[in-house]
Amino acid sequence: MTFPTIQTSRLTLRQLTTDDSSAIFALRSNPEVAAFQDRPLQQNLEESTTFITKINTGIACKTWIFWAITLQETSEFIGTACLWNFSEEQTRADLGYELLPRFQGAGYMREALLPVIDYGFTELQQIDGVTHKNNDRSTQLLKKLGFTLNPDFADGNEIIYTLKKRS
């Protein structure tokens, strides 16, 4: 399977490479990015390289699909987007995304996620966005993308927004 590189008007979504280790470290060691996530901050470049290897192994095994988000003009890495936690029947997945703080608020993530969602719906029937109940920016983004609150799921600090494939 060829990795699905996606182009938008301002962005390129592509597969991670080990050349992205420094950028992944900047993203995954940033306390502002991780504020609403339940994971430790990365401590060094070795952890970033290990993470990239894990991600690409998961892509090869069809466990998830994970994109580096880069600016088209400069190829600068600004964040990531993924579909993961696929249901056993492969009809539902979770949407994941992170963006470096200096690029937030410029519409980049919405621009990146629209084609990611379209890609997901070539196979999936439902995509869920899991977010922290206090992450207002993430909640607003999911709503702008057409996700609606899933009232059947609330787990402590997490809430789920759901988007179903339109027939």
PDB file of C-alpha atoms in Angstrom:
ATOM      1  CA  MET A   1       0.000   0.000   0.000  1.00  0.00           C
ATOM      2  CA  THR A   2       1.274   3.433  -0.909  1.00  0.00           C
ATOM      3  CA  PHE A   3       1.022   5.954   1.912  1.00  0.00           C
ATOM      4  CA  PRO A   4      -1.746   8.495   1.172  1.00  0.00           C
ATOM      5  CA  THR A   5      -0.021  11.879   0.972  1.00  0.00           C
ATOM      6  CA  ILE A   6      -2.612  14.678   1.076  1.00  0.00           C
ATOM      7  CA  GLN A   7      -2.227  18.204  -0.343  1.00  0.00           C
ATOM      8  CA  THR A   8      -4.421  21.150   0.641  1.00  0.00           C
ATOM      9  CA  SER A   9      -4.086  24.787  -0.373  1.00  0.00           C
ATOM     10  CA  ARG A  10      -1.525  25.479   2.391  1.00  0.00           C
ATOM     11  CA  LEU A  11      -0.510  22.067   3.730  1.00  0.00           C
ATOM     12  CA  THR A  12       1.041  18.728   2.880  1.00  0.00           C
ATOM     13  CA  LEU A  13       0.132  15.727   5.023  1.00  0.00           C
ATOM     14  CA  ARG A  14       2.756  13.013   4.641  1.00  0.00           C
ATOM     15  CA  GLN A  15       4.268  10.045   6.420  1.00  0.00           C
ATOM     16  CA  LEU A  16       6.697  10.681   9.257  1.00  0.00           C
ATOM     17  CA  THR A  17      10.380   9.917   8.709  1.00  0.00           C
ATOM     18  CA  THR A  18      13.266   9.786  11.169  1.00  0.00           C
ATOM     19  CA  ASP A  19      14.256  13.216   9.784  1.00  0.00           C
ATOM     20  CA  ASP A  20      11.211  14.462  11.745  1.00  0.00           C
ATOM     21  CA  SER A  21      12.709  13.452  15.118  1.00  0.00           C
ATOM     22  CA  SER A  22      13.509  17.027  16.191  1.00  0.00           C
ATOM     23  CA  ALA A  23      10.081  18.277  15.123  1.00  0.00           C
ATOM     24  CA  ILE A  24       8.299  15.401  16.873  1.00  0.00           C
ATOM     25  CA  PHE A  25      10.369  16.137  19.975  1.00  0.00           C
ATOM     26  CA  ALA A  26       9.346  19.830  19.837  1.00  0.00           C
ATOM     27  CA  LEU A  27       5.694  18.781  19.590  1.00  0.00           C
ATOM     28  CA  ARG A  28       5.649  15.927  22.101  1.00  0.00           C
ATOM     29  CA  SER A  29       7.827  17.665  24.714  1.00  0.00           C
ATOM     30  CA  ASN A  30       5.723  20.842  24.678  1.00  0.00           C
ATOM     31  CA  PRO A  31       3.691  21.206  27.909  1.00  0.00           C
ATOM     32  CA  GLU A  32       1.142  23.431  26.144  1.00  0.00           C
ATOM     33  CA  VAL A  33       0.458  20.748  23.506  1.00  0.00           C
ATOM     34  CA  ALA A  34       0.231  17.999  26.127  1.00  0.00           C
ATOM     35  CA  ALA A  35      -1.874  19.987  28.612  1.00  0.00           C
ATOM     36  CA  PHE A  36      -5.048  18.018  27.897  1.00  0.00           C
ATOM     37  CA  GLN A  37      -3.425  14.648  27.165  1.00  0.00           C
ATOM     38  CA  ASP A  38      -2.677  11.767  29.457  1.00  0.00           C
ATOM     39  CA  ARG A  39       0.890  11.049  28.396  1.00  0.00           C
ATOM     40  CA  PRO A  40       4.338  11.974  29.652  1.00  0.00           C
ATOM     41  CA  LEU A  41       6.376  14.601  27.837  1.00  0.00           C
ATOM     42  CA  GLN A  42       9.171  13.224  25.693  1.00  0.00           C
ATOM     43  CA  GLN A  43      12.549  13.751  27.295  1.00  0.00           C
ATOM     44  CA  ASN A  44      14.984  13.332  24.369  1.00  0.00           C
ATOM     45  CA  LEU A  45      15.386  12.768  20.626  1.00  0.00           C
ATOM     46  CA  GLU A  46      15.799   9.029  21.121  1.00  0.00           C
ATOM     47  CA  GLU A  47      12.211   8.854  22.412  1.00  0.00           C
ATOM     48  CA  SER A  48      11.062  10.775  19.332  1.00  0.00           C
ATOM     49  CA  THR A  49      12.877   8.419  16.969  1.00  0.00           C
ATOM     50  CA  THR A  50      11.392   5.422  18.800  1.00  0.00           C
ATOM     51  CA  PHE A  51       7.940   7.006  18.520  1.00  0.00           C
ATOM     52  CA  ILE A  52       8.348   7.511  14.751  1.00  0.00           C
ATOM     53  CA  THR A  53       9.440   3.888  14.321  1.00  0.00           C
ATOM     54  CA  LYS A  54       6.416   2.733  16.344  1.00  0.00           C
ATOM     55  CA  ILE A  55       4.074   4.907  14.263  1.00  0.00           C
ATOM     56  CA  ASN A  56       5.445   3.649  10.948  1.00  0.00           C
ATOM     57  CA  THR A  57       5.297   0.038  12.130  1.00  0.00           C
ATOM     58  CA  GLY A  58       1.633   0.594  13.056  1.00  0.00           C
ATOM     59  CA  ILE A  59       0.967   2.070   9.610  1.00  0.00           C
ATOM     60  CA  ALA A  60       2.561  -0.961   7.954  1.00  0.00           C
ATOM     61  CA  CYS A  61       0.395  -3.268  10.105  1.00  0.00           C
ATOM     62  CA  LYS A  62      -2.718  -1.170   9.330  1.00  0.00           C
ATOM     63  CA  THR A  63      -3.157  -0.422  13.050  1.00  0.00           C
ATOM     64  CA  TRP A  64      -3.511   3.321  12.349  1.00  0.00           C
ATOM     65  CA  ILE A  65      -2.790   5.976   9.758  1.00  0.00           C
ATOM     66  CA  PHE A  66      -0.682   8.908  10.941  1.00  0.00           C
ATOM     67  CA  TRP A  67       0.308  12.050   9.048  1.00  0.00           C
ATOM     68  CA  ALA A  68       2.928  14.727   9.633  1.00  0.00           C
ATOM     69  CA  ILE A  69       1.367  18.106   8.832  1.00  0.00           C
ATOM     70  CA  THR A  70       3.753  20.456   7.034  1.00  0.00           C
ATOM     71  CA  LEU A  71       3.448  23.871   5.434  1.00  0.00           C
ATOM     72  CA  GLN A  72       3.415  23.525   1.663  1.00  0.00           C
ATOM     73  CA  GLU A  73       5.595  26.581   0.995  1.00  0.00           C
ATOM     74  CA  THR A  74       8.429  25.732   3.391  1.00  0.00           C
ATOM     75  CA  SER A  75       7.889  22.042   4.305  1.00  0.00           C
ATOM     76  CA  GLU A  76       8.029  23.129   7.969  1.00  0.00           C
ATOM     77  CA  PHE A  77       6.536  20.545  10.328  1.00  0.00           C
ATOM     78  CA  ILE A  78       3.641  22.040  12.313  1.00  0.00           C
ATOM     79  CA  GLY A  79       1.726  19.077  13.747  1.00  0.00           C
ATOM     80  CA  THR A  80       0.198  15.650  13.275  1.00  0.00           C
ATOM     81  CA  ALA A  81      -3.141  14.051  12.503  1.00  0.00           C
ATOM     82  CA  CYS A  82      -4.202  10.423  12.695  1.00  0.00           C
ATOM     83  CA  LEU A  83      -6.969   7.874  12.560  1.00  0.00           C
ATOM     84  CA  TRP A  84      -6.459   5.165  15.162  1.00  0.00           C
ATOM     85  CA  ASN A  85      -8.219   2.866  17.648  1.00  0.00           C
ATOM     86  CA  PHE A  86     -10.147   1.193  14.827  1.00  0.00           C
ATOM     87  CA  SER A  87     -13.125  -0.942  15.801  1.00  0.00           C
ATOM     88  CA  GLU A  88     -12.820  -4.688  15.304  1.00  0.00           C
ATOM     89  CA  GLU A  89     -15.092  -4.452  12.257  1.00  0.00           C
ATOM     90  CA  GLN A  90     -13.003  -1.561  10.863  1.00  0.00           C
ATOM     91  CA  THR A  91     -16.102   0.660  10.658  1.00  0.00           C
ATOM     92  CA  ARG A  92     -15.138   3.209  13.340  1.00  0.00           C
ATOM     93  CA  ALA A  93     -11.952   4.999  14.374  1.00  0.00           C
ATOM     94  CA  ASP A  94     -10.772   7.804  16.629  1.00  0.00           C
ATOM     95  CA  LEU A  95      -9.403  11.049  15.221  1.00  0.00           C
ATOM     96  CA  GLY A  96      -6.218  12.399  16.782  1.00  0.00           C
ATOM     97  CA  TYR A  97      -4.413  15.686  16.176  1.00  0.00           C
ATOM     98  CA  GLU A  98      -1.755  17.973  17.628  1.00  0.00           C
ATOM     99  CA  LEU A  99      -0.446  21.344  16.507  1.00  0.00           C
ATOM    100  CA  LEU A 100       2.525  23.364  17.665  1.00  0.00           C
ATOM    101  CA  PRO A 101       1.220  26.392  19.625  1.00  0.00           C
ATOM    102  CA  ARG A 102       2.621  29.056  17.291  1.00  0.00           C
ATOM    103  CA  PHE A 103       0.472  27.645  14.446  1.00  0.00           C
ATOM    104  CA  GLN A 104      -2.761  27.395  16.421  1.00  0.00           C
ATOM    105  CA  GLY A 105      -5.645  29.696  15.604  1.00  0.00           C
ATOM    106  CA  ALA A 106      -4.794  30.049  11.883  1.00  0.00           C
ATOM    107  CA  GLY A 107      -7.194  27.370  10.593  1.00  0.00           C
ATOM    108  CA  TYR A 108      -4.434  24.868   9.791  1.00  0.00           C
ATOM    109  CA  MET A 109      -5.901  21.999  11.770  1.00  0.00           C
ATOM    110  CA  ARG A 110      -9.367  22.376  10.259  1.00  0.00           C
ATOM    111  CA  GLU A 111      -7.748  22.469   6.816  1.00  0.00           C
ATOM    112  CA  ALA A 112      -5.775  19.293   7.605  1.00  0.00           C
ATOM    113  CA  LEU A 113      -8.620  17.359   9.192  1.00  0.00           C
ATOM    114  CA  LEU A 114     -11.207  17.862   6.440  1.00  0.00           C
ATOM    115  CA  PRO A 115      -9.319  15.611   3.967  1.00  0.00           C
ATOM    116  CA  VAL A 116      -8.300  13.219   6.770  1.00  0.00           C
ATOM    117  CA  ILE A 117     -11.991  12.729   7.565  1.00  0.00           C
ATOM    118  CA  ASP A 118     -12.789  12.300   3.861  1.00  0.00           C
ATOM    119  CA  TYR A 119     -10.015   9.699   3.629  1.00  0.00           C
ATOM    120  CA  GLY A 120     -11.388   7.896   6.692  1.00  0.00           C
ATOM    121  CA  PHE A 121     -14.886   7.769   5.275  1.00  0.00           C
ATOM    122  CA  THR A 122     -13.697   5.834   2.222  1.00  0.00           C
ATOM    123  CA  GLU A 123     -13.828   2.813   4.590  1.00  0.00           C
ATOM    124  CA  LEU A 124     -15.326   3.937   7.900  1.00  0.00           C
ATOM    125  CA  GLN A 125     -18.910   4.650   8.912  1.00  0.00           C
ATOM    126  CA  GLN A 126     -18.074   6.692  12.032  1.00  0.00           C
ATOM    127  CA  ILE A 127     -15.202   8.795  13.340  1.00  0.00           C
ATOM    128  CA  ASP A 128     -14.988   9.829  16.979  1.00  0.00           C
ATOM    129  CA  GLY A 129     -13.080  12.784  18.368  1.00  0.00           C
ATOM    130  CA  VAL A 130     -12.070  12.171  21.973  1.00  0.00           C
ATOM    131  CA  THR A 131     -11.128  15.340  23.805  1.00  0.00           C
ATOM    132  CA  HIS A 132     -10.652  16.630  27.333  1.00  0.00           C
ATOM    133  CA  LYS A 133     -13.805  18.272  28.675  1.00  0.00           C
ATOM    134  CA  ASN A 134     -11.870  21.517  29.315  1.00  0.00           C
ATOM    135  CA  ASN A 135     -10.151  21.665  25.905  1.00  0.00           C
ATOM    136  CA  ASP A 136     -12.375  24.364  24.424  1.00  0.00           C
ATOM    137  CA  ARG A 137     -10.306  24.814  21.248  1.00  0.00           C
ATOM    138  CA  SER A 138     -10.533  21.118  20.416  1.00  0.00           C
ATOM    139  CA  THR A 139     -14.259  21.053  21.189  1.00  0.00           C
ATOM    140  CA  GLN A 140     -14.870  24.070  18.931  1.00  0.00           C
ATOM    141  CA  LEU A 141     -12.820  22.493  16.136  1.00  0.00           C
ATOM    142  CA  LEU A 142     -14.783  19.253  16.290  1.00  0.00           C
ATOM    143  CA  LYS A 143     -18.063  21.185  16.188  1.00  0.00           C
ATOM    144  CA  LYS A 144     -16.869  23.200  13.156  1.00  0.00           C
ATOM    145  CA  LEU A 145     -16.083  19.899  11.444  1.00  0.00           C
ATOM    146  CA  GLY A 146     -19.663  18.697  12.038  1.00  0.00           C
ATOM    147  CA  PHE A 147     -19.054  16.416  15.022  1.00  0.00           C
ATOM    148  CA  THR A 148     -21.797  16.222  17.652  1.00  0.00           C
ATOM    149  CA  LEU A 149     -21.509  15.346  21.324  1.00  0.00           C
ATOM    150  CA  ASN A 150     -21.963  11.644  21.980  1.00  0.00           C
ATOM    151  CA  PRO A 151     -24.119  11.643  25.140  1.00  0.00           C
ATOM    152  CA  ASP A 152     -23.540   7.905  25.689  1.00  0.00           C
ATOM    153  CA  PHE A 153     -19.896   8.364  26.563  1.00  0.00           C
ATOM    154  CA  ALA A 154     -18.253  10.379  29.272  1.00  0.00           C
ATOM    155  CA  ASP A 155     -15.223   9.045  31.095  1.00  0.00           C
ATOM    156  CA  GLY A 156     -14.060  11.389  33.796  1.00  0.00           C
ATOM    157  CA  ASN A 157     -12.335  14.214  31.979  1.00  0.00           C
ATOM    158  CA  GLU A 158     -12.875  12.868  28.445  1.00  0.00           C
ATOM    159  CA  ILE A 159     -15.824  13.497  26.176  1.00  0.00           C
ATOM    160  CA  ILE A 160     -16.500  12.117  22.715  1.00  0.00           C
ATOM    161  CA  TYR A 161     -17.788  13.899  19.668  1.00  0.00           C
ATOM    162  CA  THR A 162     -19.032  11.737  16.805  1.00  0.00           C
ATOM    163  CA  LEU A 163     -19.296  12.212  13.067  1.00  0.00           C
ATOM    164  CA  LYS A 164     -21.172   9.628  10.993  1.00  0.00           C
ATOM    165  CA  LYS A 165     -20.651   9.049   7.305  1.00  0.00           C
ATOM    166  CA  ARG A 166     -23.361  10.641   5.242  1.00  0.00           C
ATOM    167  CA  SER A 167     -24.963   8.261   2.748  1.00  0.00           C
TER     168      SER A 167
END
